[in-house]
CSV table of C-alpha atoms in Angstrom, one decimal:
chain,number,residue,atom,x,y,z
A,40,MET,CA,34.4,311.6,215.1
A,41,THR,CA,32.6,311.2,211.8
A,42,PRO,CA,35.1,309.5,209.3
A,43,ARG,CA,36.5,311.3,206.6
A,44,ARG,CA,37.3,309.4,203.3
A,45,PHE,CA,41.3,308.4,202.1
A,46,GLY,CA,42.9,308.5,199.3
A,47,ILE,CA,45.8,307.7,196.8
A,48,CYS,CA,47.5,309.6,194.3
A,49,ILE,CA,50.9,307.9,192.3
A,50,ASP,CA,52.7,310.2,189.8
A,51,ALA,CA,52.9,308.4,186.7
A,52,ASN,CA,55.0,308.5,183.2
A,53,ASP,CA,51.9,307.1,181.0
A,54,PRO,CA,49.0,308.1,183.7
A,55,GLU,CA,46.9,306.1,181.2
A,56,ARG,CA,48.2,303.3,181.0
A,57,VAL,CA,49.2,302.8,185.0
A,58,ALA,CA,45.3,304.1,185.5
A,59,ASP,CA,44.3,301.5,183.5
A,60,PHE,CA,46.4,298.6,184.7
A,61,TRP,CA,44.9,299.3,188.1
A,62,ALA,CA,41.0,299.5,186.8
A,63,ALA,CA,41.5,296.0,185.1
A,64,VAL,CA,42.8,294.7,188.6
A,65,LEU,CA,40.1,296.7,190.8
A,66,ASP,CA,37.4,295.6,188.0
A,67,ARG,CA,37.1,299.7,188.8
A,68,LYS,CA,35.9,302.2,185.7
A,69,THR,CA,38.2,305.1,185.3
A,70,GLU,CA,37.0,309.3,184.9
A,71,THR,CA,38.9,312.3,183.7
A,72,SER,CA,39.2,315.1,185.7
A,73,GLY,CA,41.2,318.1,184.9
A,74,GLU,CA,45.0,317.0,184.8
A,75,GLU,CA,43.9,314.0,186.8
A,76,ILE,CA,42.6,310.4,185.9
A,77,ARG,CA,40.3,308.8,189.3
A,78,LEU,CA,39.5,305.6,189.0
A,79,LEU,CA,35.6,305.3,190.3
A,80,PRO,CA,35.2,303.7,193.7
A,81,ARG,CA,32.1,300.7,193.2
A,82,ALA,CA,31.7,301.7,196.9
A,83,ASP,CA,31.2,304.5,199.5
A,84,ASP,CA,34.5,303.7,201.7
A,85,ASP,CA,36.3,302.1,199.0
A,86,LEU,CA,40.1,303.6,198.6
A,87,ARG,CA,40.0,306.7,196.3
A,88,ILE,CA,42.9,306.0,194.2
A,89,ARG,CA,44.1,308.9,191.2
A,90,PHE,CA,47.0,309.1,189.4
A,91,LEU,CA,49.1,312.4,188.3
A,92,ARG,CA,51.2,312.7,185.0
A,93,THR,CA,55.4,313.4,186.1
A,94,ASP,CA,58.2,314.1,184.3
A,95,ALA,CA,60.2,312.5,186.7
A,96,PRO,CA,61.4,308.3,185.9
A,97,LYS,CA,60.9,306.4,189.0
A,98,VAL,CA,64.5,305.3,190.7
A,99,LEU,CA,64.0,304.6,194.0
A,100,ALA,CA,61.6,301.9,195.7
A,101,ASN,CA,57.5,303.8,197.2
A,102,PRO,CA,57.5,304.0,201.0
A,103,HIS,CA,54.2,303.0,200.4
A,104,HIS,CA,52.6,300.1,198.6
A,105,LEU,CA,49.4,297.9,197.5
A,106,HIS,CA,48.6,294.3,198.8
A,107,LEU,CA,46.2,292.0,197.6
A,108,THR,CA,44.4,289.3,199.0
A,109,SER,CA,43.5,285.9,198.3
A,110,ALA,CA,40.4,284.4,199.1
A,111,LEU,CA,41.4,280.7,198.2
A,112,ALA,CA,45.1,278.6,198.1
A,113,ASP,CA,45.0,279.0,194.1
A,114,ASP,CA,44.3,282.6,194.1
A,115,GLN,CA,47.4,284.1,194.7
A,116,GLN,CA,49.7,282.4,191.1
A,117,LEU,CA,46.2,283.4,189.4
A,118,THR,CA,45.9,286.8,190.4
A,119,VAL,CA,50.1,286.9,190.1
A,120,GLU,CA,49.5,285.7,186.3
A,121,ARG,CA,46.3,288.1,186.0
A,122,LEU,CA,48.9,290.8,186.5
A,123,ILE,CA,51.8,289.7,184.6
A,124,GLY,CA,49.0,289.1,182.1
A,125,LEU,CA,48.2,292.8,182.6
A,126,GLY,CA,51.4,294.8,182.6
A,127,ALA,CA,53.4,293.4,185.9
A,128,THR,CA,56.5,292.2,186.3
A,129,HIS,CA,58.2,289.9,189.5
A,130,LEU,CA,60.4,292.3,191.9
A,131,ASP,CA,63.3,291.8,194.1
A,132,VAL,CA,62.8,294.2,196.5
A,133,GLY,CA,65.1,291.7,199.0
A,134,GLN,CA,62.3,289.6,200.1
A,135,LEU,CA,63.6,286.8,201.8
A,136,PRO,CA,63.1,282.3,200.5
A,137,ASP,CA,60.5,282.0,202.5
A,138,GLU,CA,58.4,285.0,202.9
A,139,ASP,CA,54.9,284.2,201.2
A,140,HIS,CA,54.1,286.9,200.2
A,141,ILE,CA,54.7,288.0,195.8
A,142,VAL,CA,55.9,291.6,195.2
A,143,LEU,CA,54.9,292.4,191.7
A,144,GLY,CA,55.6,295.6,190.1
A,145,ASP,CA,52.5,297.6,188.1
A,146,PRO,CA,53.1,298.8,184.8
A,147,GLU,CA,56.0,301.6,186.3
A,148,GLY,CA,57.6,299.5,188.5
A,149,ASN,CA,55.0,300.7,191.6
A,150,GLU,CA,55.4,297.5,194.2
A,151,LEU,CA,52.7,296.0,195.8
A,152,CYS,CA,51.9,292.6,197.0
A,153,VAL,CA,50.0,289.8,196.7
A,154,ILE,CA,48.7,288.0,199.5
A,155,PRO,CA,48.1,283.5,200.0
A,156,ALA,CA,45.1,282.4,201.0
A,157,GLY,CA,44.8,282.1,205.4
A,158,ASN,CA,46.7,285.9,206.3
A,159,ASN,CA,44.8,286.6,209.4
A,160,TRP,CA,45.9,290.2,209.6
A,161,LEU,CA,43.5,290.7,206.3
A,162,ALA,CA,40.7,288.1,206.9
A,163,GLY,CA,37.9,290.5,206.1
A,164,THR,CA,39.2,292.8,204.0
A,165,GLY,CA,38.2,293.1,200.1
A,166,PHE,CA,40.6,292.3,197.3
A,167,LEU,CA,42.9,295.4,198.0
A,168,GLY,CA,42.9,295.3,201.6
A,169,GLU,CA,45.6,296.9,202.4
A,170,VAL,CA,48.2,300.2,202.2
A,171,ALA,CA,51.3,299.4,204.0
A,172,ALA,CA,53.3,302.4,204.5
A,173,ASP,CA,56.2,303.5,206.0
A,174,GLY,CA,56.1,305.9,209.5
A,175,SER,CA,56.5,306.4,212.8
A,176,ARG,CA,53.6,306.2,215.6
A,177,GLU,CA,53.4,309.1,215.5
A,178,THR,CA,52.4,309.8,211.6
A,179,GLY,CA,50.0,306.4,212.5
A,180,VAL,CA,48.0,308.3,215.3
A,181,PHE,CA,47.7,310.9,213.7
A,182,TRP,CA,45.8,309.5,210.1
A,183,SER,CA,43.9,307.9,212.5
A,184,ALA,CA,42.6,311.0,214.1
A,185,ALA,CA,42.6,312.7,210.9
A,186,LEU,CA,40.5,310.7,209.7
A,187,GLY,CA,38.1,309.7,212.2
A,188,TRP,CA,39.4,306.1,211.8
A,189,PRO,CA,40.7,304.1,215.6
A,190,LEU,CA,43.2,302.2,215.7
A,191,VAL,CA,42.8,298.4,214.9
A,192,TRP,CA,46.4,298.1,215.6
A,193,ASP,CA,49.6,299.6,217.8
A,194,GLN,CA,52.0,297.1,219.3
A,195,ASP,CA,55.4,298.0,219.0
A,196,GLY,CA,55.7,301.5,216.9
A,197,GLU,CA,53.6,299.8,214.4
A,198,THR,CA,49.5,301.3,213.6
A,199,ALA,CA,46.9,300.4,211.4
A,200,VAL,CA,43.5,301.9,210.8
A,201,ALA,CA,40.7,300.5,209.3
A,202,THR,CA,38.3,301.9,207.2
A,203,PRO,CA,34.6,302.1,208.9
A,204,SER,CA,33.0,298.8,206.5
A,205,GLY,CA,37.1,297.0,208.2
A,206,SER,CA,36.9,296.8,203.4
A,207,ALA,CA,41.0,297.3,204.2
A,208,LYS,CA,43.6,298.7,206.5
A,209,VAL,CA,46.0,300.8,206.6
A,210,ALA,CA,49.5,300.5,208.3
A,211,TRP,CA,52.5,301.4,209.1
A,212,GLY,CA,55.7,299.5,209.2
A,213,GLY,CA,57.9,302.2,211.9
A,214,PRO,CA,61.5,302.2,211.6
A,215,PRO,CA,63.9,302.4,208.8
A,216,PRO,CA,62.1,304.0,206.2
A,217,VAL,CA,63.0,303.7,202.3
A,218,PRO,CA,65.2,306.0,201.2
A,219,ARG,CA,63.5,308.8,199.1
A,220,GLY,CA,63.5,311.7,196.5
A,221,PRO,CA,62.5,315.4,196.1
A,222,ARG,CA,59.1,314.3,196.2
A,223,ASP,CA,57.6,310.8,196.7
A,224,ARG,CA,55.4,309.2,193.6
A,225,PHE,CA,53.6,307.3,196.1
A,226,ARG,CA,50.9,310.0,198.1
A,227,PHE,CA,47.7,310.1,200.0
A,228,ASP,CA,45.3,311.7,199.9
A,229,LEU,CA,42.3,313.3,202.8
A,230,ILE,CA,38.7,313.5,201.6
A,231,ALA,CA,37.4,316.7,203.3
A,232,LEU,CA,33.1,315.8,204.7
A,233,GLU,CA,30.5,318.0,203.1
A,234,ASP,CA,29.7,321.6,204.6
A,235,THR,CA,33.6,321.9,205.7
A,236,ASP,CA,35.5,324.8,205.9
A,237,PRO,CA,38.9,324.5,203.5
A,238,ALA,CA,40.3,326.7,206.2
A,239,ASP,CA,38.8,324.9,209.4
A,240,GLU,CA,40.1,322.0,207.8
A,241,ILE,CA,43.6,323.1,207.3
A,242,ARG,CA,43.9,324.3,210.8
A,243,ARG,CA,42.6,321.5,212.3
A,244,LEU,CA,45.1,319.2,210.9
A,245,VAL,CA,48.0,321.4,211.9
A,246,GLY,CA,46.5,321.1,215.3
A,247,LEU,CA,47.1,317.2,215.2
A,248,GLY,CA,50.0,317.5,213.4
A,249,ALA,CA,49.8,318.2,209.9
A,250,THR,CA,52.1,320.8,208.7
A,251,LEU,CA,50.7,323.5,205.7
A,252,VAL,CA,53.2,323.3,202.7
A,253,ALA,CA,50.6,325.1,199.7
A,254,GLU,CA,47.1,326.4,200.1
A,255,ILE,CA,46.4,325.1,196.4
A,256,GLY,CA,42.6,326.1,196.4
A,257,SER,CA,41.8,324.5,192.2
A,258,ASP,CA,40.5,321.6,190.8
A,259,GLY,CA,39.6,320.6,194.5
A,260,ARG,CA,42.7,320.7,195.9
A,261,TRP,CA,42.8,322.6,198.9
A,262,ALA,CA,46.1,322.2,200.5
A,263,ARG,CA,49.5,320.5,199.9
A,264,MET,CA,50.8,319.6,203.3
A,265,THR,CA,52.9,316.8,205.2
A,266,ASP,CA,52.2,314.8,208.3
A,267,PRO,CA,54.6,314.2,211.4
A,268,ASP,CA,57.0,312.8,209.5
A,269,ALA,CA,57.8,314.7,206.5
A,270,TYR,CA,55.2,312.3,203.9
A,271,GLU,CA,53.4,314.6,201.6
A,272,PHE,CA,49.5,314.6,201.7
A,273,GLU,CA,46.7,317.2,200.0
A,274,LEU,CA,43.5,317.7,201.5
A,275,LEU,CA,40.4,317.3,199.1
A,276,ALA,CA,37.3,318.9,199.4
A,277,PRO,CA,34.7,316.0,199.1
A,278,ARG,CA,33.8,313.8,195.9
């Protein structure tokens, strides 16, 4: 199956500020298109990231978050210091004293982890090494088929896929899920292939286990859908 591209959409009260933070963290440029701000990819299978404005305050932990990697022993602390200088803050999400990752929040409190050097799971990935997601095995299997990315982990209810180049992983940790509000602020995007008919792609995803919430048909957004665990994602035109 031809692989598709994966993206992230983050709602923000001040999307310019949050986009500028992540652009600095990941050394990417930004582009404003209509109502959204995008981080431009530097390589073909970089994870696409976009930001949308919302008036809703952040009151719950996100069901998904990003993991940043470290190549050398000193990198973790240097990364933490750099991110705090850019506007991040330390977060207590119940991590245990013996856990070696450091949890931060971006300028609006979106959770992220800085992983120490020597992590075998993220060996070979880039600086943005992983999207760590809530979700059952059924959802991981769905995304593997939806993206055309084979599973690189499938044990004890936990699943993961990797970009075609291996530059990043998306992993679903299984239950229990975090509490959820009316709409998740951190959601996924699936970017269609060139010359794809929107109706055909919607039918394909429904056949794999997605649910169509609404057809959009504007600003390159074809449909709003949910995966088997009812996490919302959008189907986007090729970009």
